[in-house]
Short mmCIF file of C-alpha atoms in Angstrom, two decimals:
data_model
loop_
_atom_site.label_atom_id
_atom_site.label_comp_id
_atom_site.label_asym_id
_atom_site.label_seq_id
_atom_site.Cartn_x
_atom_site.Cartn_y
_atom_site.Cartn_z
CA UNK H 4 0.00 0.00 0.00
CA UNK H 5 1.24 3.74 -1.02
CA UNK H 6 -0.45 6.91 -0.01
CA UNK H 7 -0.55 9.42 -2.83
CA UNK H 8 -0.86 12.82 -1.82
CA UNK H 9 -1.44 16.31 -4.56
CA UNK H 10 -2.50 19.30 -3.92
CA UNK H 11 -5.48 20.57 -5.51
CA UNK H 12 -6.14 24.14 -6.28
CA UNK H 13 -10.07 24.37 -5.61
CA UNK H 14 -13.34 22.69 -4.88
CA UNK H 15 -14.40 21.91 -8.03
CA UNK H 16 -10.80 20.27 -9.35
CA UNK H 17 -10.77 18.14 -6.02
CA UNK H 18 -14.41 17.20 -6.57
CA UNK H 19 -13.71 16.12 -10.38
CA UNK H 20 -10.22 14.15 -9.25
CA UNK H 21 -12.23 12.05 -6.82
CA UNK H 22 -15.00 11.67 -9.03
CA UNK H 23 -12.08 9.80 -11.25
CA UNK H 24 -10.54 8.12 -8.60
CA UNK H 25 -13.80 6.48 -7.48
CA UNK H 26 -14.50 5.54 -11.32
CA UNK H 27 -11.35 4.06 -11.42
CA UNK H 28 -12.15 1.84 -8.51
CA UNK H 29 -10.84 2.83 -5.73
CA UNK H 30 -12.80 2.64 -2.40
CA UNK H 31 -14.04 5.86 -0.72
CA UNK H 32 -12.69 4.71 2.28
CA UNK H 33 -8.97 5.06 1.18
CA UNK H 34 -9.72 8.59 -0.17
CA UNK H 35 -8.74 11.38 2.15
CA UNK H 36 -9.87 15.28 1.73
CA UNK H 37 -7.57 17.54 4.23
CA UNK H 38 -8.96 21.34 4.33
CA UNK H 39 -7.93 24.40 6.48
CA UNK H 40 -10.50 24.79 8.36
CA UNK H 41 -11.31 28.11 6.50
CA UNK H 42 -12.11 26.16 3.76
CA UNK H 43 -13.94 23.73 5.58
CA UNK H 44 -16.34 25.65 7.18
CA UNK H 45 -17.39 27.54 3.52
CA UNK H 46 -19.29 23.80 3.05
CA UNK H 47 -17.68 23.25 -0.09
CA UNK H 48 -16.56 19.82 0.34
CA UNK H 49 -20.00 18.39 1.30
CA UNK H 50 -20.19 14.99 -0.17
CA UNK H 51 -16.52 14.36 -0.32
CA UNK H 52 -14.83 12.21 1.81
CA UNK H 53 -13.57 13.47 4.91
CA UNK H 54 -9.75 14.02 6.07
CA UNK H 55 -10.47 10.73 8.89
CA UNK H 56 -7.63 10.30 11.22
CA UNK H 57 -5.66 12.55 9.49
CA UNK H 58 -7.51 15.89 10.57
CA UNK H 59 -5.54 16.32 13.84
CA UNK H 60 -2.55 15.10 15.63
CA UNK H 61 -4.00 12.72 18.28
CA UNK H 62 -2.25 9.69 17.38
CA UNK H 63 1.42 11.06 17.00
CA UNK H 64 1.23 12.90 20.05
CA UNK H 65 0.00 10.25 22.01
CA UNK H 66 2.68 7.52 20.60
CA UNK H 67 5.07 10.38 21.44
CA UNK H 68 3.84 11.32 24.96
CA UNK H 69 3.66 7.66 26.13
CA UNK H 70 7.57 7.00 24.83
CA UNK H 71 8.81 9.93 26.69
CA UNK H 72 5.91 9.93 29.51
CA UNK H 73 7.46 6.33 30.36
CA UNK H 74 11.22 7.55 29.86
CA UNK H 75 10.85 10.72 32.75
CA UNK H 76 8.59 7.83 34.88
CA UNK H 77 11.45 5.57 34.81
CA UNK H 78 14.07 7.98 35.96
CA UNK H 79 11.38 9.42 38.43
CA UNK H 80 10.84 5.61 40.28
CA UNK H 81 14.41 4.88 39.79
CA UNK H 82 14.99 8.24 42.29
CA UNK H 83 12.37 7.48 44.57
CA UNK H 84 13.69 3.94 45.43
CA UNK H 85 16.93 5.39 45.56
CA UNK H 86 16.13 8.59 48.32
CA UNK H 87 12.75 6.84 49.80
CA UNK H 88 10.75 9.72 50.95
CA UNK H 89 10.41 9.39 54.59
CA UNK H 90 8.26 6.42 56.21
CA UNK H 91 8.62 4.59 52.74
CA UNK H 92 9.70 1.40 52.16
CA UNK H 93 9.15 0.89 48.03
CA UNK H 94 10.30 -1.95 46.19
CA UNK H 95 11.44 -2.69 42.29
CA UNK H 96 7.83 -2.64 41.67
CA UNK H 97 7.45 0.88 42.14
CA UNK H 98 9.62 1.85 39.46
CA UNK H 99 7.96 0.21 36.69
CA UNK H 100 4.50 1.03 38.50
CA UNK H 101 5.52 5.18 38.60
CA UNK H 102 7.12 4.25 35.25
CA UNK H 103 3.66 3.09 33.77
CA UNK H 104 1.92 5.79 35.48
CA UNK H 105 4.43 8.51 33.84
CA UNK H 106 3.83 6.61 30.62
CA UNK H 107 0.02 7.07 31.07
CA UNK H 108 0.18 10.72 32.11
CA UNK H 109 2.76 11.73 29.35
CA UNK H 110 0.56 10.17 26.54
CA UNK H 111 -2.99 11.60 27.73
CA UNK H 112 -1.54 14.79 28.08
CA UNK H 113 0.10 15.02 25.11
CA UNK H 114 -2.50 13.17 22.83
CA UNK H 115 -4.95 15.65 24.15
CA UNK H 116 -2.51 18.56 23.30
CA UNK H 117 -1.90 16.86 19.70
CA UNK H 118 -5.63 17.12 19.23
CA UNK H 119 -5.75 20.84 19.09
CA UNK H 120 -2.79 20.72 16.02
CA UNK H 121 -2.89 19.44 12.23
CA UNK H 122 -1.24 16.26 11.47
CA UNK H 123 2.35 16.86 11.86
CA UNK H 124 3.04 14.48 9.09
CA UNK H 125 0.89 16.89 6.71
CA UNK H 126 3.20 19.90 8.16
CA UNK H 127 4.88 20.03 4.61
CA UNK H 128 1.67 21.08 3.40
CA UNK H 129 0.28 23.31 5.94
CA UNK H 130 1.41 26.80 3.96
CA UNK H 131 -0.82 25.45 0.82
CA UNK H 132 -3.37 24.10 2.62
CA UNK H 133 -3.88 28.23 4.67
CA UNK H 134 -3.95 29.53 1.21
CA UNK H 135 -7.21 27.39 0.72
CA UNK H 136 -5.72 24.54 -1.45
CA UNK H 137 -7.44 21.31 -0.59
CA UNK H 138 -5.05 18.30 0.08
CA UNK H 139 -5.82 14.96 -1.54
CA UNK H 140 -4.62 11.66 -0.19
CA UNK H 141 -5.28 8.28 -1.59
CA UNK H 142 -4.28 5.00 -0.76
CA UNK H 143 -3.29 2.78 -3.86
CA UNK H 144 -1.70 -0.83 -3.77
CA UNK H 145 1.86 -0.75 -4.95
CA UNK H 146 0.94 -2.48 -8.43
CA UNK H 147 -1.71 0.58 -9.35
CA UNK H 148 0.37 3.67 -8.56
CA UNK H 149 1.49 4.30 -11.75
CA UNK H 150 -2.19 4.01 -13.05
CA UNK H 151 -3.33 5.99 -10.58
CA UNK H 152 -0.71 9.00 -11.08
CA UNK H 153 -1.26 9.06 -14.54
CA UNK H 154 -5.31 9.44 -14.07
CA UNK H 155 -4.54 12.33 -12.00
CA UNK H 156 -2.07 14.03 -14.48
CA UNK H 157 -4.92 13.81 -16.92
CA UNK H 158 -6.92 15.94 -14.83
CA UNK H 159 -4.47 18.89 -13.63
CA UNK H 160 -0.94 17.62 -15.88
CA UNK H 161 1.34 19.78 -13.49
CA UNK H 162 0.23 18.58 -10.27
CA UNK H 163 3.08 17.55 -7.93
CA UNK H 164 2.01 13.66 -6.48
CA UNK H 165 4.27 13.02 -3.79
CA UNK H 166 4.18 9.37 -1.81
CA UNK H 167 4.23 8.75 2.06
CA UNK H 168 4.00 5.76 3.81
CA UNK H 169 0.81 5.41 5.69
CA UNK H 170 0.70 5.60 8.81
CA UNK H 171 1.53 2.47 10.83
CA UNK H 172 -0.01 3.06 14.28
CA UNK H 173 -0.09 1.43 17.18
CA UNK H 174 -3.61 1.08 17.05
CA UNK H 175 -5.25 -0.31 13.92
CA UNK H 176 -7.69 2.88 12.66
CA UNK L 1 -18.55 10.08 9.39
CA UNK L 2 -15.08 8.18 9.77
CA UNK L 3 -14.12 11.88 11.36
CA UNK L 4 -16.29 10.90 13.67
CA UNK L 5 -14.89 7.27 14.27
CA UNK L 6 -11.69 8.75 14.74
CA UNK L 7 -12.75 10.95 17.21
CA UNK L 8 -14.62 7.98 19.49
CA UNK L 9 -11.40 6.18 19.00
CA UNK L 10 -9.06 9.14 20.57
CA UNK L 11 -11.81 8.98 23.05
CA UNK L 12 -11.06 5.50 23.64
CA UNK L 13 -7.54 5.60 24.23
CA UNK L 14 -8.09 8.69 26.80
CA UNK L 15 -10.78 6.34 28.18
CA UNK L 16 -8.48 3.22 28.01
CA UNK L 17 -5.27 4.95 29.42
CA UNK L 18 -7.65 7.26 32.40
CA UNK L 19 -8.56 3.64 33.46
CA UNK L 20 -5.07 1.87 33.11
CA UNK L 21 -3.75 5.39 35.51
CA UNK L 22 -6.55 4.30 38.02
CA UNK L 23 -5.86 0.87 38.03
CA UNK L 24 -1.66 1.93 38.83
CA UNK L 25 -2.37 4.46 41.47
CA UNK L 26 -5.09 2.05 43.15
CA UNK L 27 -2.23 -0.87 43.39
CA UNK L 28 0.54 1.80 44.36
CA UNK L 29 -1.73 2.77 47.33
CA UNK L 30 -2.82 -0.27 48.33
CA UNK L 31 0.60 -0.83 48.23
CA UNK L 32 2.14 1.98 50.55
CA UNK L 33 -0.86 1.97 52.66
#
C-alpha cells in the first residue's frame, strides 16, 4: 500500500479528481480530503470524503507522549527507590509502576494537546493548505500507482504527487 | 462520518489509558498503605 498525496487548487478540481478516482475503482474509504478549516467551514466539500484520522494530531502525540511519559517515569521511580521519601519502604515494583503511570500521564496529556494541532506528518503542506488549497490523499496498492498518477495528471498535468507511507499506528484505525 | 470514528477512538484511548492510571495508582496505594 502507497499513499498518494497532490495538492489541488479548488473545490471543483478536487471534486472532479475524486470523481475519477472512485470511477477508477478505488474505495471511498482510502480517499482522504484535508482542508484548512477556512475552507472547511465555507461547506464546499460536502459529499466528499472526509480528512479521517488525518484531521488532527492525536495519534502522534499520544505515541510520542507515552515514549517519553514512560522515559521521565522511569528515571522518576528509579529516584524514589533510591532517596525513599520518609516512612517509605518501596520496592522494584514501584519503578515500573511510577514508570507506567508517567507513561500514562505523558501520553494523555500530550494526545490531548496533539488534538488541538494538524497532522504533523501533513506539516509540509500546511502553507498550501492556509492559502485554501485542498489536500488529496489516496491510498493505492503498490501495483496501481502508476495508473493511478497518470489518471490524476490527466486531470491537472502539473500537479506535484508526492508518496508517504501510511501511517503504521499502534492502534489499527 | 469516519471523522467521527476517529474521534470515538481518541476517546477510547483517553478512556483506556484514564482507566489503566486508576488501576496503577489504586495498586501503588494499596501498596504503601
Amino acid at each position: 500500500m502507497k499513499r498518494l498525496c497532490f495538492l489541488s487548487p479548488d473545490p471543483t478540481h478536487t471534486r472532479h479528481v475524486v470523481a475519477d478516482l472512485l470511477d477508477a475503482g478505488i474505495p471511498e474509504k482510502h480517499i482522504y480530503v484535508v482542508a484548512s478549516s477556512d475552507t472547511l467551514h465555507r461547506n464546499e466539500l460536502t459529499g466528499l470524503p472526509d480528512q479521517g484520522p488525518e484531521g488532527n494530531d492525536f495519534l502522534a502525540a499520544w505515541e510520542r507522549g507515552l515514549a517519553f511519559g514512560g522515559i521521565a517515569g522511569l528515571f522518576a521511580g528509579i529516584l524514589v527507590v533510591t532517596f525513599p521519601p520518609a516512612g517509605l519502604a518501596l520496592g522494584g515494583g514501584a519503578v515500573l509502576l511510577i514508570g507506567l503511570a508517567g507513561s500514562g500521564l505523558g501520553g494523555l496529556l500530550a494526545g490531548i494537546a496533539g488534538a488541538a494541532f494538524h497532522s504533523s506528518r501533513l506539516s509540509q503542506f500546511e502553507k498550501d493548505l492556509e492559502q485554501g488549497k485542498i489536500l488529496v490523499l489516496v491510498d493505492v496498492a503498490a501495483n496501481d500507482r502508476h495508473q493511478i498518477e497518470e489518471l490524476i495528471h490527466k486531470r491537472d498535468p502539473g500537479v506535484i504527487i508526492e508518496g508517504i507511507e501510511p501511517p503504521t499506528s499502534l492502534i489499527p484505525p | 462520518m469516519r471523522e467521527d470514528k476517529a474521534t470515538l477512538r481518541n476517546l477510547l484511548i483517553i478512556g483506556g489509558t484514564v482507566l489503566l492510571m486508576l488501576l496503577i495508582f489504586l495498586i501503588m496505594a494499596r501498596g504503601i498503605g
